[in-house]
PDB file of C-alpha atoms and ligand atoms in Angstrom:
ATOM      1  CA  MET A   1      38.710  -1.152 -20.935  1.00 88.00           C
ATOM      2  CA  VAL A   2      36.281  -3.803 -22.309  1.00 95.00           C
ATOM      3  CA  ASN A   3      37.113  -5.412 -25.523  1.00 97.00           C
ATOM      4  CA  ALA A   4      35.258  -4.929 -28.789  1.00 98.00           C
ATOM      5  CA  LYS A   5      33.099  -8.044 -28.396  1.00 98.00           C
ATOM      6  CA  MET A   6      32.006  -7.104 -24.942  1.00 98.00           C
ATOM      7  CA  GLU A   7      31.400  -3.598 -25.923  1.00 98.00           C
ATOM      8  CA  GLU A   8      28.999  -4.716 -28.571  1.00 98.00           C
ATOM      9  CA  ALA A   9      27.216  -7.139 -26.175  1.00 98.00           C
ATOM     10  CA  LEU A  10      26.812  -4.426 -23.483  1.00 98.00           C
ATOM     11  CA  ASN A  11      25.351  -1.949 -26.071  1.00 98.00           C
ATOM     12  CA  LYS A  12      23.011  -4.737 -27.156  1.00 98.00           C
ATOM     13  CA  GLN A  13      21.746  -5.303 -23.673  1.00 98.00           C
ATOM     14  CA  LEU A  14      21.239  -1.375 -23.303  1.00 98.00           C
ATOM     15  CA  ASN A  15      19.131  -1.759 -26.312  1.00 98.00           C
ATOM     16  CA  ALA A  16      17.196  -4.705 -24.844  1.00 98.00           C
ATOM     17  CA  GLU A  17      16.530  -2.915 -21.561  1.00 98.00           C
ATOM     18  CA  LEU A  18      15.136   0.196 -23.328  1.00 98.00           C
ATOM     19  CA  TYR A  19      13.021  -2.166 -25.415  1.00 98.00           C
ATOM     20  CA  SER A  20      11.644  -3.667 -22.289  1.00 98.00           C
ATOM     21  CA  GLY A  21      10.731  -0.251 -21.021  1.00 98.00           C
ATOM     22  CA  TYR A  22       9.031   0.436 -24.421  1.00 98.00           C
ATOM     23  CA  LEU A  23       7.196  -2.786 -24.175  1.00 98.00           C
ATOM     24  CA  TYR A  24       5.858  -2.002 -20.429  1.00 98.00           C
ATOM     25  CA  LEU A  25       4.891   1.469 -21.524  1.00 98.00           C
ATOM     26  CA  SER A  26       3.008  -0.171 -24.470  1.00 98.00           C
ATOM     27  CA  MET A  27       1.349  -2.358 -21.835  1.00 98.00           C
ATOM     28  CA  ALA A  28       0.419   0.716 -19.851  1.00 98.00           C
ATOM     29  CA  ALA A  29      -1.201   2.245 -22.684  1.00 98.00           C
ATOM     30  CA  TYR A  30      -3.333  -0.838 -23.298  1.00 98.00           C
ATOM     31  CA  PHE A  31      -4.470  -0.662 -19.662  1.00 98.00           C
ATOM     32  CA  GLU A  32      -5.159   3.102 -19.911  1.00 98.00           C
ATOM     33  CA  GLU A  33      -7.504   2.251 -22.891  1.00 97.00           C
ATOM     34  CA  ILE A  34      -9.407  -0.207 -20.924  1.00 95.00           C
ATOM     35  CA  ASP A  35      -9.626   2.047 -17.876  1.00 95.00           C
ATOM     36  CA  LEU A  36      -7.522  -0.007 -15.585  1.00 96.00           C
ATOM     37  CA  GLY A  37      -5.514   2.991 -14.348  1.00 98.00           C
ATOM     38  CA  GLY A  38      -3.944   0.910 -11.414  1.00 98.00           C
ATOM     39  CA  PHE A  39      -2.688  -1.645 -13.874  1.00 98.00           C
ATOM     40  CA  ALA A  40      -1.269   1.050 -16.067  1.00 98.00           C
ATOM     41  CA  ASN A  41       0.422   2.502 -13.135  1.00 98.00           C
ATOM     42  CA  TRP A  42       2.141  -0.747 -12.383  1.00 98.00           C
ATOM     43  CA  MET A  43       3.400  -0.915 -15.945  1.00 98.00           C
ATOM     44  CA  ARG A  44       4.554   2.729 -15.891  1.00 98.00           C
ATOM     45  CA  VAL A  45       6.743   2.040 -12.725  1.00 98.00           C
ATOM     46  CA  GLN A  46       8.023  -1.136 -14.504  1.00 98.00           C
ATOM     47  CA  ALA A  47       8.951   0.955 -17.665  1.00 98.00           C
ATOM     48  CA  GLN A  48      10.753   3.435 -15.243  1.00 98.00           C
ATOM     49  CA  GLU A  49      12.797   0.528 -13.731  1.00 98.00           C
ATOM     50  CA  GLU A  50      13.757  -0.641 -17.264  1.00 98.00           C
ATOM     51  CA  LEU A  51      15.057   2.834 -18.136  1.00 98.00           C
ATOM     52  CA  SER A  52      17.095   2.700 -14.907  1.00 98.00           C
ATOM     53  CA  HIS A  53      18.391  -0.768 -16.037  1.00 98.00           C
ATOM     54  CA  GLY A  54      19.311   0.714 -19.337  1.00 98.00           C
ATOM     55  CA  MET A  55      21.090   3.608 -17.681  1.00 98.00           C
ATOM     56  CA  ARG A  56      23.226   1.218 -15.555  1.00 98.00           C
ATOM     57  CA  PHE A  57      24.569  -0.288 -18.760  1.00 98.00           C
ATOM     58  CA  TYR A  58      25.131   3.175 -20.361  1.00 98.00           C
ATOM     59  CA  ASP A  59      26.974   4.297 -17.290  1.00 98.00           C
ATOM     60  CA  TYR A  60      29.145   1.277 -17.084  1.00 98.00           C
ATOM     61  CA  ILE A  61      30.093   1.310 -20.790  1.00 98.00           C
ATOM     62  CA  VAL A  62      31.144   4.942 -20.312  1.00 98.00           C
ATOM     63  CA  GLN A  63      33.046   4.056 -17.190  1.00 98.00           C
ATOM     64  CA  ARG A  64      35.045   1.394 -19.095  1.00 97.00           C
ATOM     65  CA  GLY A  65      36.101   3.966 -21.736  1.00 96.00           C
ATOM     66  CA  ALA A  66      33.990   2.396 -24.247  1.00 98.00           C
ATOM     67  CA  ARG A  67      31.419   3.945 -26.678  1.00 98.00           C
ATOM     68  CA  VAL A  68      27.762   3.880 -26.088  1.00 98.00           C
ATOM     69  CA  THR A  69      26.014   3.188 -29.449  1.00 98.00           C
ATOM     70  CA  LEU A  70      22.157   3.611 -29.477  1.00 98.00           C
ATOM     71  CA  SER A  71      20.369   1.726 -32.166  1.00 97.00           C
ATOM     72  CA  GLU A  72      16.773   1.316 -33.272  1.00 98.00           C
ATOM     73  CA  ILE A  73      14.344   0.176 -30.641  1.00 98.00           C
ATOM     74  CA  GLU A  74      12.019  -2.506 -32.016  1.00 98.00           C
ATOM     75  CA  LYS A  75       8.404  -1.706 -32.071  1.00 98.00           C
ATOM     76  CA  PRO A  76       6.518  -3.382 -29.135  1.00 98.00           C
ATOM     77  CA  GLN A  77       3.343  -5.385 -29.272  1.00 98.00           C
ATOM     78  CA  SER A  78       0.364  -3.078 -28.636  1.00 97.00           C
ATOM     79  CA  SER A  79      -2.667  -5.270 -28.000  1.00 97.00           C
ATOM     80  CA  TRP A  80      -3.354  -8.183 -25.751  1.00 98.00           C
ATOM     81  CA  GLU A  81      -6.464 -10.355 -25.333  1.00 97.00           C
ATOM     82  CA  SER A  82      -6.728  -9.809 -21.510  1.00 95.00           C
ATOM     83  CA  PRO A  83      -5.065  -8.635 -18.373  1.00 96.00           C
ATOM     84  CA  VAL A  84      -4.008 -12.243 -17.892  1.00 97.00           C
ATOM     85  CA  ASP A  85      -2.430 -12.407 -21.383  1.00 98.00           C
ATOM     86  CA  VAL A  86      -0.492  -9.320 -20.505  1.00 98.00           C
ATOM     87  CA  PHE A  87       0.967 -10.625 -17.440  1.00 98.00           C
ATOM     88  CA  GLU A  88       1.819 -13.914 -18.935  1.00 98.00           C
ATOM     89  CA  HIS A  89       3.804 -11.897 -21.504  1.00 98.00           C
ATOM     90  CA  VAL A  90       5.553  -9.895 -18.773  1.00 98.00           C
ATOM     91  CA  LEU A  91       6.642 -13.290 -16.964  1.00 98.00           C
ATOM     92  CA  SER A  92       7.713 -14.724 -20.300  1.00 98.00           C
ATOM     93  CA  HIS A  93       9.676 -11.482 -21.223  1.00 98.00           C
ATOM     94  CA  GLU A  94      11.420 -11.325 -17.873  1.00 98.00           C
ATOM     95  CA  LYS A  95      12.474 -14.981 -18.320  1.00 98.00           C
ATOM     96  CA  THR A  96      13.946 -14.127 -21.727  1.00 98.00           C
ATOM     97  CA  VAL A  97      15.736 -11.222 -20.163  1.00 98.00           C
ATOM     98  CA  SER A  98      17.208 -13.545 -17.532  1.00 98.00           C
ATOM     99  CA  GLY A  99      18.475 -15.603 -20.360  1.00 98.00           C
ATOM    100  CA  LEU A 100      20.213 -12.691 -21.968  1.00 98.00           C
ATOM    101  CA  ILE A 101      21.829 -11.672 -18.831  1.00 98.00           C
ATOM    102  CA  ASP A 102      23.048 -15.242 -18.259  1.00 98.00           C
ATOM    103  CA  ASP A 103      24.510 -15.170 -21.834  1.00 98.00           C
ATOM    104  CA  LEU A 104      26.433 -11.951 -21.038  1.00 98.00           C
ATOM    105  CA  VAL A 105      27.787 -13.545 -17.783  1.00 98.00           C
ATOM    106  CA  ASP A 106      28.963 -16.420 -20.040  1.00 98.00           C
ATOM    107  CA  LEU A 107      30.637 -14.142 -22.362  1.00 98.00           C
ATOM    108  CA  SER A 108      32.380 -12.257 -19.489  1.00 98.00           C
ATOM    109  CA  ILE A 109      33.835 -15.531 -18.321  1.00 98.00           C
ATOM    110  CA  GLU A 110      34.896 -16.650 -21.843  1.00 98.00           C
ATOM    111  CA  GLU A 111      36.633 -13.254 -22.185  1.00 98.00           C
ATOM    112  CA  ARG A 112      38.120 -13.326 -18.802  1.00 98.00           C
ATOM    113  CA  ASP A 113      36.489  -9.796 -18.015  1.00 98.00           C
ATOM    114  CA  HIS A 114      36.255  -9.901 -14.333  1.00 98.00           C
ATOM    115  CA  SER A 115      35.044  -6.315 -13.854  1.00 98.00           C
ATOM    116  CA  THR A 116      32.168  -6.814 -16.333  1.00 98.00           C
ATOM    117  CA  ASN A 117      31.243 -10.194 -14.601  1.00 98.00           C
ATOM    118  CA  ASN A 118      31.080  -8.331 -11.238  1.00 98.00           C
ATOM    119  CA  PHE A 119      29.054  -5.588 -12.811  1.00 98.00           C
ATOM    120  CA  LEU A 120      26.495  -8.105 -14.101  1.00 98.00           C
ATOM    121  CA  GLN A 121      25.968  -9.911 -10.807  1.00 98.00           C
ATOM    122  CA  TRP A 122      23.719  -6.941  -9.808  1.00 98.00           C
ATOM    123  CA  PHE A 123      21.543  -7.969 -12.900  1.00 98.00           C
ATOM    124  CA  VAL A 124      21.728 -11.645 -11.953  1.00 98.00           C
ATOM    125  CA  ALA A 125      20.160 -10.890  -8.570  1.00 98.00           C
ATOM    126  CA  GLU A 126      17.693  -8.213 -10.128  1.00 97.00           C
ATOM    127  CA  GLN A 127      16.374 -10.897 -12.577  1.00 98.00           C
ATOM    128  CA  VAL A 128      15.356 -13.173  -9.572  1.00 98.00           C
ATOM    129  CA  GLU A 129      13.274 -10.251  -8.220  1.00 97.00           C
ATOM    130  CA  GLU A 130      11.908  -9.350 -11.669  1.00 97.00           C
ATOM    131  CA  GLU A 131      10.632 -12.992 -12.358  1.00 98.00           C
ATOM    132  CA  GLU A 132       9.303 -13.070  -8.752  1.00 98.00           C
ATOM    133  CA  SER A 133       7.386  -9.960  -9.103  1.00 97.00           C
ATOM    134  CA  ALA A 134       5.992 -10.850 -12.572  1.00 98.00           C
ATOM    135  CA  SER A 135       4.834 -14.160 -11.246  1.00 98.00           C
ATOM    136  CA  SER A 136       3.235 -12.792  -8.236  1.00 98.00           C
ATOM    137  CA  ALA A 137       1.438 -10.162 -10.341  1.00 98.00           C
ATOM    138  CA  LEU A 138       0.215 -12.803 -12.698  1.00 98.00           C
ATOM    139  CA  ASN A 139      -0.961 -14.937  -9.806  1.00 97.00           C
ATOM    140  CA  LYS A 140      -3.147 -11.959  -8.486  1.00 97.00           C
ATOM    141  CA  VAL A 141      -4.638 -11.319 -11.879  1.00 97.00           C
ATOM    142  CA  LYS A 142      -5.536 -14.795 -12.395  1.00 96.00           C
ATOM    143  CA  LEU A 143      -7.190 -14.918  -8.981  1.00 95.00           C
ATOM    144  CA  ALA A 144      -8.934 -11.600  -9.668  1.00 93.00           C
ATOM    145  CA  ASN A 145     -10.652 -13.231 -12.707  1.00 84.00           C
ATOM    146  CA  GLU A 146     -12.379 -15.649 -10.361  1.00 83.00           C
ATOM    147  CA  SER A 147     -14.428 -13.036  -8.493  1.00 83.00           C
ATOM    148  CA  SER A 148     -16.790 -10.150  -9.548  1.00 77.00           C
ATOM    149  CA  ASN A 149     -14.928  -7.293  -7.987  1.00 93.00           C
ATOM    150  CA  GLY A 150     -11.449  -8.943  -8.209  1.00 94.00           C
ATOM    151  CA  LEU A 151     -10.121  -6.871 -11.050  1.00 93.00           C
ATOM    152  CA  PHE A 152     -11.220  -3.752  -9.219  1.00 94.00           C
ATOM    153  CA  LEU A 153      -9.379  -4.845  -6.080  1.00 96.00           C
ATOM    154  CA  VAL A 154      -6.275  -5.650  -7.967  1.00 97.00           C
ATOM    155  CA  ASP A 155      -6.482  -2.498  -9.813  1.00 97.00           C
ATOM    156  CA  SER A 156      -6.524  -0.639  -6.547  1.00 97.00           C
ATOM    157  CA  ASP A 157      -3.590  -2.547  -5.332  1.00 97.00           C
ATOM    158  CA  PHE A 158      -1.529  -1.994  -8.540  1.00 98.00           C
ATOM    159  CA  GLY A 159      -2.241   1.757  -8.342  1.00 98.00           C
ATOM    160  CA  THR A 160      -0.225   2.087  -5.022  1.00 98.00           C
ATOM    161  CA  ARG A 161       3.098   0.796  -6.680  1.00 97.00           C
ATOM    162  CA  VAL A 162       5.665   3.516  -6.551  1.00 97.00           C
ATOM    163  CA  TYR A 163       8.971   3.795  -8.497  1.00 97.00           C
ATOM    164  CA  THR A 164      11.886   3.832  -5.980  1.00 93.00           C
ATOM    165  CA  PRO A 165      15.222   4.558  -7.566  1.00 90.00           C
ATOM    166  CA  ASP A 166      17.792   2.023  -6.757  1.00 81.00           C
ATOM    167  CA  THR A 167      20.813   3.879  -5.165  1.00 76.00           C
ATOM    168  CA  SER A 168      23.051   0.783  -4.662  1.00 68.00           C
ATOM    169  CA  GLU A 169      26.207   1.182  -6.842  1.00 54.00           C
TER     170      GLU A 169
HETATM  171 FE1  FEO B   1      15.517  -4.989 -16.995  1.00 96.69          FE
HETATM  172 FE2  FEO B   1      12.875  -6.356 -16.250  1.00 96.69          FE
HETATM  173  O1  FEO B   1      14.611  -6.505 -16.627  1.00 96.69           O
END
């Protein structure tokens, strides 16, 4: 079992992961509108990843005999100034999520909940990758701004991103 405090915190993070998916889908829609299909693809893959993160929390809550409680998902931002502006937002959002995961880890230590602490370690490692991936994408988009066909090349690159379900449990 997880205690009531942890149950509430895990449900809150489930909501945060679904919100992340919603935010990235909103970014995908922004790119569809300005005809950057590859960028939109990158965001759609990112949104799928976030849904899978949410499902990890969902499954863990069920596995621990607790109750999944779905709450309202906040409306995401829907317009940005430029592709660079979007990717700056992605990086800052991922840093915020890393902070949320760190807070959960702190709570698991305070509550002496070792199984939840162990479950969260996957997310601690994942956030390192998430920040690296966002930072690398931001750098590419910034560089693309410096040449005439830069955005076109990055759009082709981002168009090749494929969602790979993570099977490690
Ligand atoms: Fe679920 Fe992008 O962190």
